[in-house]
Structures are given as C-alpha cells and as structure tokens.
Amino acid sequence: MLEDINNILNSGDVPALYKPEDMERINRIGDIECTRKKIDKTNMNKFTQYLLRVRKNIHVILAMSPVGETFRNRLRQFPSLVNCCTCLLYTSDAADDSLRVDLGGRRLIQKK
C-alpha cells in the first residue's frame, strides 16, 4: 500500500493500474489537453497531460504513528511521503476541543 501511495505522490501513476477501457478515457482527456496546449497528440503526450492533471488535483490523507523505528524506516523506504507531502505532527493537544484542523491551510487554528 505505501509503495502505491509513494508512486502516486511521486509520479501520479501506479504501474499496471489501468484497464484498456480506462486507457480509452485517459486518451480522450489527454487529447483535449493536448489540443488546448497545442502540442502533438502522441500517446505519450496524452498520458503525460493526464498525469499532470492527476498530480494537480490529487489529495491524499495518510495517518501513521510517528513513534518508534517503523515510522523512520518507512520514510526512508518511501521518500515521496516526505518530499511530495506536507507533514503534520499532531500532539495530544490536537484532540482538545479548543483546537481544530484547517486542512485547506494545513495548520492548527485556535478556536475563539
């Protein structure tokens, strides 16, 4: 699972994920993007335009405990979890009702 998430964060793609009928739809989306950007409509360009769209619009929320060696080892194995993400560390204060999480701004906000 973490390998797939790492691939999605890094390239916007998971190898061997798409069925042939999915590729038809991806090619239609890529065709539109290639036309809009006035670039050659090769299969590679169409897929690249699709991946750019995925990377622009993807949102992943992943929760892991930062306690112990396991967390550190996972970050070493899957560098996109650090390089392509905003990492938030919540302490026990985050469970306090006087704080709330603003995911859009990716910060804790004190309620008044």
GROMACS .gro file of N, CA and C in nm:
model
  336
    1MET      N    1   0.082  -0.118   0.000
    1MET     CA    2   0.000   0.000   0.000
    1MET      C    3   0.086   0.125   0.000
    2LEU      N    4   0.187   0.133   0.085
    2LEU     CA    5   0.271   0.253   0.089
    2LEU      C    6   0.350   0.270  -0.040
    3GLU      N    7   0.384   0.161  -0.104
    3GLU     CA    8   0.455   0.172  -0.232
    3GLU      C    9   0.365   0.238  -0.337
    4ASP      N   10   0.239   0.200  -0.340
    4ASP     CA   11   0.144   0.262  -0.433
    4ASP      C   12   0.125   0.410  -0.403
    5ILE      N   13   0.111   0.443  -0.277
    5ILE     CA   14   0.096   0.584  -0.238
    5ILE      C   15   0.222   0.662  -0.274
    6ASN      N   16   0.339   0.603  -0.249
    6ASN     CA   17   0.465   0.666  -0.287
    6ASN      C   18   0.469   0.693  -0.438
    7ASN      N   19   0.427   0.597  -0.519
    7ASN     CA   20   0.425   0.615  -0.665
    7ASN      C   21   0.327   0.723  -0.707
    8ILE      N   22   0.210   0.724  -0.645
    8ILE     CA   23   0.111   0.827  -0.678
    8ILE      C   24   0.163   0.965  -0.645
    9LEU      N   25   0.224   0.981  -0.530
    9LEU     CA   26   0.276   1.111  -0.491
    9LEU      C   27   0.392   1.153  -0.578
   10ASN      N   28   0.474   1.059  -0.617
   10ASN     CA   29   0.594   1.090  -0.695
   10ASN      C   30   0.564   1.115  -0.842
   11SER      N   31   0.486   1.027  -0.904
   11SER     CA   32   0.466   1.039  -1.048
   11SER      C   33   0.320   1.060  -1.089
   12GLY      N   34   0.227   1.039  -0.998
   12GLY     CA   35   0.085   1.048  -1.030
   12GLY      C   36   0.030   0.919  -1.088
   13ASP      N   37   0.110   0.813  -1.087
   13ASP     CA   38   0.070   0.689  -1.151
   13ASP      C   39   0.109   0.569  -1.067
   14VAL      N   40   0.032   0.463  -1.081
   14VAL     CA   41   0.065   0.333  -1.024
   14VAL      C   42   0.079   0.238  -1.142
   15PRO      N   43   0.196   0.174  -1.160
   15PRO     CA   44   0.214   0.084  -1.274
   15PRO      C   45   0.107  -0.026  -1.279
   16ALA      N   46   0.062  -0.055  -1.401
   16ALA     CA   47  -0.037  -0.160  -1.429
   16ALA      C   48  -0.171  -0.138  -1.359
   17LEU      N   49  -0.206  -0.015  -1.334
   17LEU     CA   50  -0.331   0.016  -1.266
   17LEU      C   51  -0.450   0.019  -1.362
   18TYR      N   52  -0.427   0.065  -1.484
   18TYR     CA   53  -0.537   0.095  -1.574
   18TYR      C   54  -0.575  -0.022  -1.664
   19LYS      N   55  -0.705  -0.041  -1.681
   19LYS     CA   56  -0.760  -0.140  -1.774
   19LYS      C   57  -0.765  -0.074  -1.913
   20PRO      N   58  -0.781  -0.155  -2.019
   20PRO     CA   59  -0.789  -0.097  -2.154
   20PRO      C   60  -0.901   0.007  -2.169
   21GLU      N   61  -1.016  -0.019  -2.108
   21GLU     CA   62  -1.125   0.079  -2.118
   21GLU      C   63  -1.093   0.208  -2.045
   22ASP      N   64  -1.011   0.200  -1.940
   22ASP     CA   65  -0.965   0.321  -1.871
   22ASP      C   66  -0.872   0.401  -1.960
   23MET      N   67  -0.787   0.332  -2.036
   23MET     CA   68  -0.691   0.399  -2.123
   23MET      C   69  -0.762   0.476  -2.235
   24GLU      N   70  -0.876   0.425  -2.281
   24GLU     CA   71  -0.953   0.497  -2.382
   24GLU      C   72  -0.999   0.631  -2.329
   25ARG      N   73  -1.048   0.631  -2.209
   25ARG     CA   74  -1.095   0.754  -2.146
   25ARG      C   75  -0.979   0.849  -2.117
   26ILE      N   76  -0.869   0.794  -2.070
   26ILE     CA   77  -0.749   0.874  -2.043
   26ILE      C   78  -0.701   0.939  -2.172
   27ASN      N   79  -0.702   0.864  -2.283
   27ASN     CA   80  -0.660   0.921  -2.411
   27ASN      C   81  -0.752   1.033  -2.457
   28ARG      N   82  -0.882   1.021  -2.431
   28ARG     CA   83  -0.975   1.129  -2.467
   28ARG      C   84  -0.944   1.255  -2.386
   29ILE      N   85  -0.919   1.238  -2.255
   29ILE     CA   86  -0.885   1.352  -2.170
   29ILE      C   87  -0.753   1.414  -2.216
   30GLY      N   88  -0.655   1.329  -2.244
   30GLY     CA   89  -0.526   1.377  -2.290
   30GLY      C   90  -0.534   1.447  -2.423
   31ASP      N   91  -0.622   1.398  -2.511
   31ASP     CA   92  -0.642   1.459  -2.642
   31ASP      C   93  -0.691   1.603  -2.625
   32ILE      N   94  -0.787   1.621  -2.538
   32ILE     CA   95  -0.841   1.755  -2.512
   32ILE      C   96  -0.732   1.848  -2.459
   33GLU      N   97  -0.652   1.798  -2.364
   33GLU     CA   98  -0.546   1.880  -2.306
   33GLU      C   99  -0.438   1.913  -2.409
   34CYS      N  100  -0.403   1.815  -2.493
   34CYS     CA  101  -0.303   1.840  -2.598
   34CYS      C  102  -0.353   1.945  -2.697
   35THR      N  103  -0.480   1.937  -2.732
   35THR     CA  104  -0.539   2.036  -2.824
   35THR      C  105  -0.536   2.174  -2.760
   36ARG      N  106  -0.574   2.180  -2.633
   36ARG     CA  107  -0.578   2.308  -2.563
   36ARG      C  108  -0.439   2.370  -2.553
   37LYS      N  109  -0.337   2.287  -2.532
   37LYS     CA  110  -0.199   2.336  -2.516
   37LYS      C  111  -0.122   2.339  -2.648
   38LYS      N  112  -0.188   2.297  -2.757
   38LYS     CA  113  -0.128   2.298  -2.891
   38LYS      C  114   0.002   2.219  -2.895
   39ILE      N  115  -0.004   2.094  -2.844
   39ILE     CA  116   0.111   2.005  -2.853
   39ILE      C  117   0.070   1.880  -2.931
   40ASP      N  118   0.170   1.808  -2.981
   40ASP     CA  119   0.142   1.687  -3.061
   40ASP      C  120   0.056   1.589  -2.982
   41LYS      N  121  -0.035   1.522  -3.051
   41LYS     CA  122  -0.126   1.428  -2.986
   41LYS      C  123  -0.072   1.285  -2.990
   42THR      N  124   0.048   1.266  -2.943
   42THR     CA  125   0.103   1.132  -2.933
   42THR      C  126   0.047   1.065  -2.808
   43ASN      N  127   0.050   0.932  -2.803
   43ASN     CA  128   0.002   0.861  -2.684
   43ASN      C  129   0.079   0.902  -2.560
   44MET      N  130   0.210   0.923  -2.575
   44MET     CA  131   0.292   0.964  -2.461
   44MET      C  132   0.250   1.102  -2.410
   45ASN      N  133   0.228   1.196  -2.502
   45ASN     CA  134   0.186   1.331  -2.462
   45ASN      C  135   0.047   1.328  -2.397
   46LYS      N  136  -0.042   1.247  -2.451
   46LYS     CA  137  -0.176   1.237  -2.393
   46LYS      C  138  -0.170   1.184  -2.250
   47PHE      N  139  -0.089   1.080  -2.229
   47PHE     CA  140  -0.079   1.023  -2.095
   47PHE      C  141  -0.009   1.120  -2.001
   48THR      N  142   0.091   1.191  -2.051
   48THR     CA  143   0.161   1.291  -1.969
   48THR      C  144   0.066   1.401  -1.925
   49GLN      N  145  -0.020   1.446  -2.015
   49GLN     CA  146  -0.117   1.550  -1.980
   49GLN      C  147  -0.216   1.499  -1.876
   50TYR      N  148  -0.254   1.374  -1.889
   50TYR     CA  149  -0.342   1.313  -1.789
   50TYR      C  150  -0.273   1.309  -1.652
   51LEU      N  151  -0.147   1.266  -1.649
   51LEU     CA  152  -0.073   1.259  -1.522
   51LEU      C  153  -0.055   1.397  -1.460
   52LEU      N  154  -0.031   1.498  -1.542
   52LEU     CA  155  -0.020   1.635  -1.489
   52LEU      C  156  -0.151   1.677  -1.423
   53ARG      N  157  -0.261   1.639  -1.484
   53ARG     CA  158  -0.393   1.670  -1.427
   53ARG      C  159  -0.414   1.596  -1.294
   54VAL      N  160  -0.374   1.469  -1.290
   54VAL     CA  161  -0.386   1.390  -1.166
   54VAL      C  162  -0.303   1.454  -1.056
   55ARG      N  163  -0.177   1.485  -1.085
   55ARG     CA  164  -0.089   1.543  -0.983
   55ARG      C  165  -0.140   1.677  -0.932
   56LYS      N  166  -0.202   1.754  -1.020
   56LYS     CA  167  -0.256   1.884  -0.980
   56LYS      C  168  -0.375   1.869  -0.885
   57ASN      N  169  -0.455   1.765  -0.906
   57ASN     CA  170  -0.581   1.751  -0.833
   57ASN      C  171  -0.582   1.648  -0.722
   58ILE      N  172  -0.473   1.577  -0.702
   58ILE     CA  173  -0.476   1.468  -0.604
   58ILE      C  174  -0.462   1.521  -0.461
   59HIS      N  175  -0.537   1.460  -0.373
   59HIS     CA  176  -0.528   1.490  -0.230
   59HIS      C  177  -0.527   1.357  -0.157
   60VAL      N  178  -0.427   1.335  -0.076
   60VAL     CA  179  -0.414   1.210  -0.002
   60VAL      C  180  -0.398   1.244   0.145
   61ILE      N  181  -0.475   1.179   0.227
   61ILE     CA  182  -0.459   1.194   0.372
   61ILE      C  183  -0.416   1.058   0.424
   62LEU      N  184  -0.301   1.054   0.485
   62LEU     CA  185  -0.244   0.931   0.537
   62LEU      C  186  -0.204   0.954   0.681
   63ALA      N  187  -0.249   0.870   0.769
   63ALA     CA  188  -0.215   0.884   0.910
   63ALA      C  189  -0.130   0.766   0.954
   64MET      N  190  -0.018   0.800   1.019
   64MET     CA  191   0.071   0.697   1.073
   64MET      C  192   0.122   0.746   1.208
   65SER      N  193   0.151   0.655   1.294
   65SER     CA  194   0.208   0.690   1.423
   65SER      C  195   0.356   0.721   1.405
   66PRO      N  196   0.403   0.834   1.457
   66PRO     CA  197   0.545   0.869   1.444
   66PRO      C  198   0.633   0.807   1.551
   67VAL      N  199   0.579   0.714   1.626
   67VAL     CA  200   0.653   0.656   1.737
   67VAL      C  201   0.737   0.538   1.688
   68GLY      N  202   0.864   0.538   1.725
   68GLY     CA  203   0.950   0.422   1.701
   68GLY      C  204   1.021   0.421   1.567
   69GLU      N  205   1.094   0.313   1.546
   69GLU     CA  206   1.175   0.294   1.426
   69GLU      C  207   1.092   0.270   1.301
   70THR      N  208   0.975   0.214   1.315
   70THR     CA  209   0.893   0.179   1.199
   70THR      C  210   0.863   0.301   1.113
   71PHE      N  211   0.825   0.410   1.176
   71PHE     CA  212   0.795   0.533   1.103
   71PHE      C  213   0.918   0.583   1.028
   72ARG      N  214   1.030   0.588   1.095
   72ARG     CA  215   1.155   0.634   1.034
   72ARG      C  216   1.195   0.545   0.916
   73ASN      N  217   1.181   0.415   0.932
   73ASN     CA  218   1.214   0.322   0.824
   73ASN      C  219   1.122   0.340   0.704
   74ARG      N  220   0.996   0.363   0.729
   74ARG     CA  221   0.901   0.384   0.618
   74ARG      C  222   0.936   0.512   0.542
   75LEU      N  223   0.976   0.614   0.612
   75LEU     CA  224   1.013   0.738   0.544
   75LEU      C  225   1.137   0.719   0.459
   76ARG      N  226   1.230   0.635   0.505
   76ARG     CA  227   1.349   0.606   0.425
   76ARG      C  228   1.315   0.523   0.301
   77GLN      N  229   1.224   0.427   0.316
   77GLN     CA  230   1.185   0.341   0.204
   77GLN      C  231   1.101   0.414   0.100
   78PHE      N  232   1.020   0.508   0.144
   78PHE     CA  233   0.926   0.577   0.056
   78PHE      C  234   0.945   0.728   0.069
   79PRO      N  235   1.047   0.783   0.004
   79PRO     CA  236   1.083   0.924   0.022
   79PRO      C  237   0.976   1.024  -0.022
   80SER      N  238   0.885   0.985  -0.109
   80SER     CA  239   0.780   1.077  -0.151
   80SER      C  240   0.686   1.113  -0.036
   81LEU      N  241   0.681   1.029   0.066
   81LEU     CA  242   0.599   1.062   0.183
   81LEU      C  243   0.649   1.188   0.252
   82VAL      N  244   0.776   1.222   0.232
   82VAL     CA  245   0.832   1.345   0.286
   82VAL      C  246   0.844   1.451   0.178
   83ASN      N  247   0.901   1.414   0.064
   83ASN     CA  248   0.933   1.511  -0.041
   83ASN      C  249   0.813   1.569  -0.113
   84CYS      N  250   0.706   1.494  -0.124
   84CYS     CA  251   0.590   1.537  -0.202
   84CYS      C  252   0.468   1.564  -0.114
   85CYS      N  253   0.488   1.582   0.014
   85CYS     CA  254   0.377   1.600   0.108
   85CYS      C  255   0.402   1.715   0.202
   86THR      N  256   0.296   1.755   0.264
   86THR     CA  257   0.305   1.842   0.381
   86THR      C  258   0.283   1.751   0.501
   87CYS      N  259   0.385   1.740   0.585
   87CYS     CA  260   0.375   1.652   0.701
   87CYS      C  261   0.328   1.732   0.821
   88LEU      N  262   0.227   1.682   0.885
   88LEU     CA  263   0.174   1.745   1.005
   88LEU      C  264   0.192   1.650   1.121
   89LEU      N  265   0.238   1.702   1.230
   89LEU     CA  266   0.253   1.622   1.351
   89LEU      C  267   0.159   1.680   1.454
   90TYR      N  268   0.064   1.599   1.495
   90TYR     CA  269  -0.033   1.643   1.596
   90TYR      C  270   0.000   1.579   1.729
   91THR      N  271  -0.002   1.660   1.830
   91THR     CA  272   0.020   1.610   1.965
   91THR      C  273  -0.114   1.582   2.029
   92SER      N  274  -0.112   1.544   2.153
   92SER     CA  275  -0.238   1.517   2.223
   92SER      C  276  -0.323   1.644   2.235
   93ASP      N  277  -0.262   1.762   2.218
   93ASP     CA  278  -0.339   1.886   2.221
   93ASP      C  279  -0.437   1.895   2.105
   94ALA      N  280  -0.405   1.826   1.993
   94ALA     CA  281  -0.492   1.831   1.876
   94ALA      C  282  -0.628   1.770   1.905
   95ALA      N  283  -0.634   1.682   2.001
   95ALA     CA  284  -0.762   1.620   2.037
   95ALA      C  285  -0.845   1.713   2.123
   96ASP      N  286  -0.783   1.818   2.175
   96ASP     CA  287  -0.853   1.915   2.257
   96ASP      C  288  -0.958   1.987   2.173
   97ASP      N  289  -1.076   2.006   2.229
   97ASP     CA  290  -1.186   2.069   2.157
   97ASP      C  291  -1.159   2.215   2.126
   98SER      N  292  -1.064   2.278   2.193
   98SER     CA  293  -1.037   2.419   2.167
   98SER      C  294  -0.953   2.438   2.041
   99LEU      N  295  -0.907   2.329   1.980
   99LEU     CA  296  -0.831   2.338   1.856
   99LEU      C  297  -0.907   2.268   1.745
  100ARG      N  298  -0.890   2.315   1.624
  100ARG     CA  299  -0.946   2.244   1.509
  100ARG      C  300  -0.843   2.244   1.398
  101VAL      N  301  -0.857   2.151   1.309
  101VAL     CA  302  -0.762   2.138   1.199
  101VAL      C  303  -0.821   2.202   1.075
  102ASP      N  304  -0.747   2.292   1.014
  102ASP     CA  305  -0.786   2.352   0.888
  102ASP      C  306  -0.704   2.284   0.780
  103LEU      N  307  -0.762   2.183   0.712
  103LEU     CA  308  -0.687   2.107   0.611
  103LEU      C  309  -0.654   2.191   0.490
  104GLY      N  310  -0.734   2.289   0.458
  104GLY     CA  311  -0.704   2.375   0.344
  104GLY      C  312  -0.575   2.452   0.366
  105GLY      N  313  -0.560   2.509   0.485
  105GLY     CA  314  -0.440   2.586   0.518
  105GLY      C  315  -0.334   2.501   0.583
  106ARG      N  316  -0.367   2.376   0.615
  106ARG     CA  317  -0.272   2.280   0.673
  106ARG      C  318  -0.207   2.336   0.801
  107ARG      N  319  -0.291   2.378   0.892
  107ARG     CA  320  -0.238   2.427   1.018
  107ARG      C  321  -0.344   2.411   1.126
  108LEU      N  322  -0.300   2.415   1.247
  108LEU     CA  323  -0.394   2.413   1.360
  108LEU      C  324  -0.440   2.555   1.387
  109ILE      N  325  -0.568   2.571   1.412
  109ILE     CA  326  -0.623   2.703   1.439
  109ILE      C  327  -0.689   2.701   1.576
  110GLN      N  328  -0.658   2.798   1.656
  110GLN     CA  329  -0.717   2.811   1.789
  110GLN      C  330  -0.859   2.863   1.775
  111LYS      N  331  -0.957   2.790   1.827
  111LYS     CA  332  -1.094   2.839   1.828
  111LYS      C  333  -1.109   2.948   1.931
  112LYS      N  334  -1.193   3.043   1.902
  112LYS     CA  335  -1.213   3.155   1.996
  112LYS      C  336  -1.338   3.134   2.076
   0.00000   0.00000   0.00000
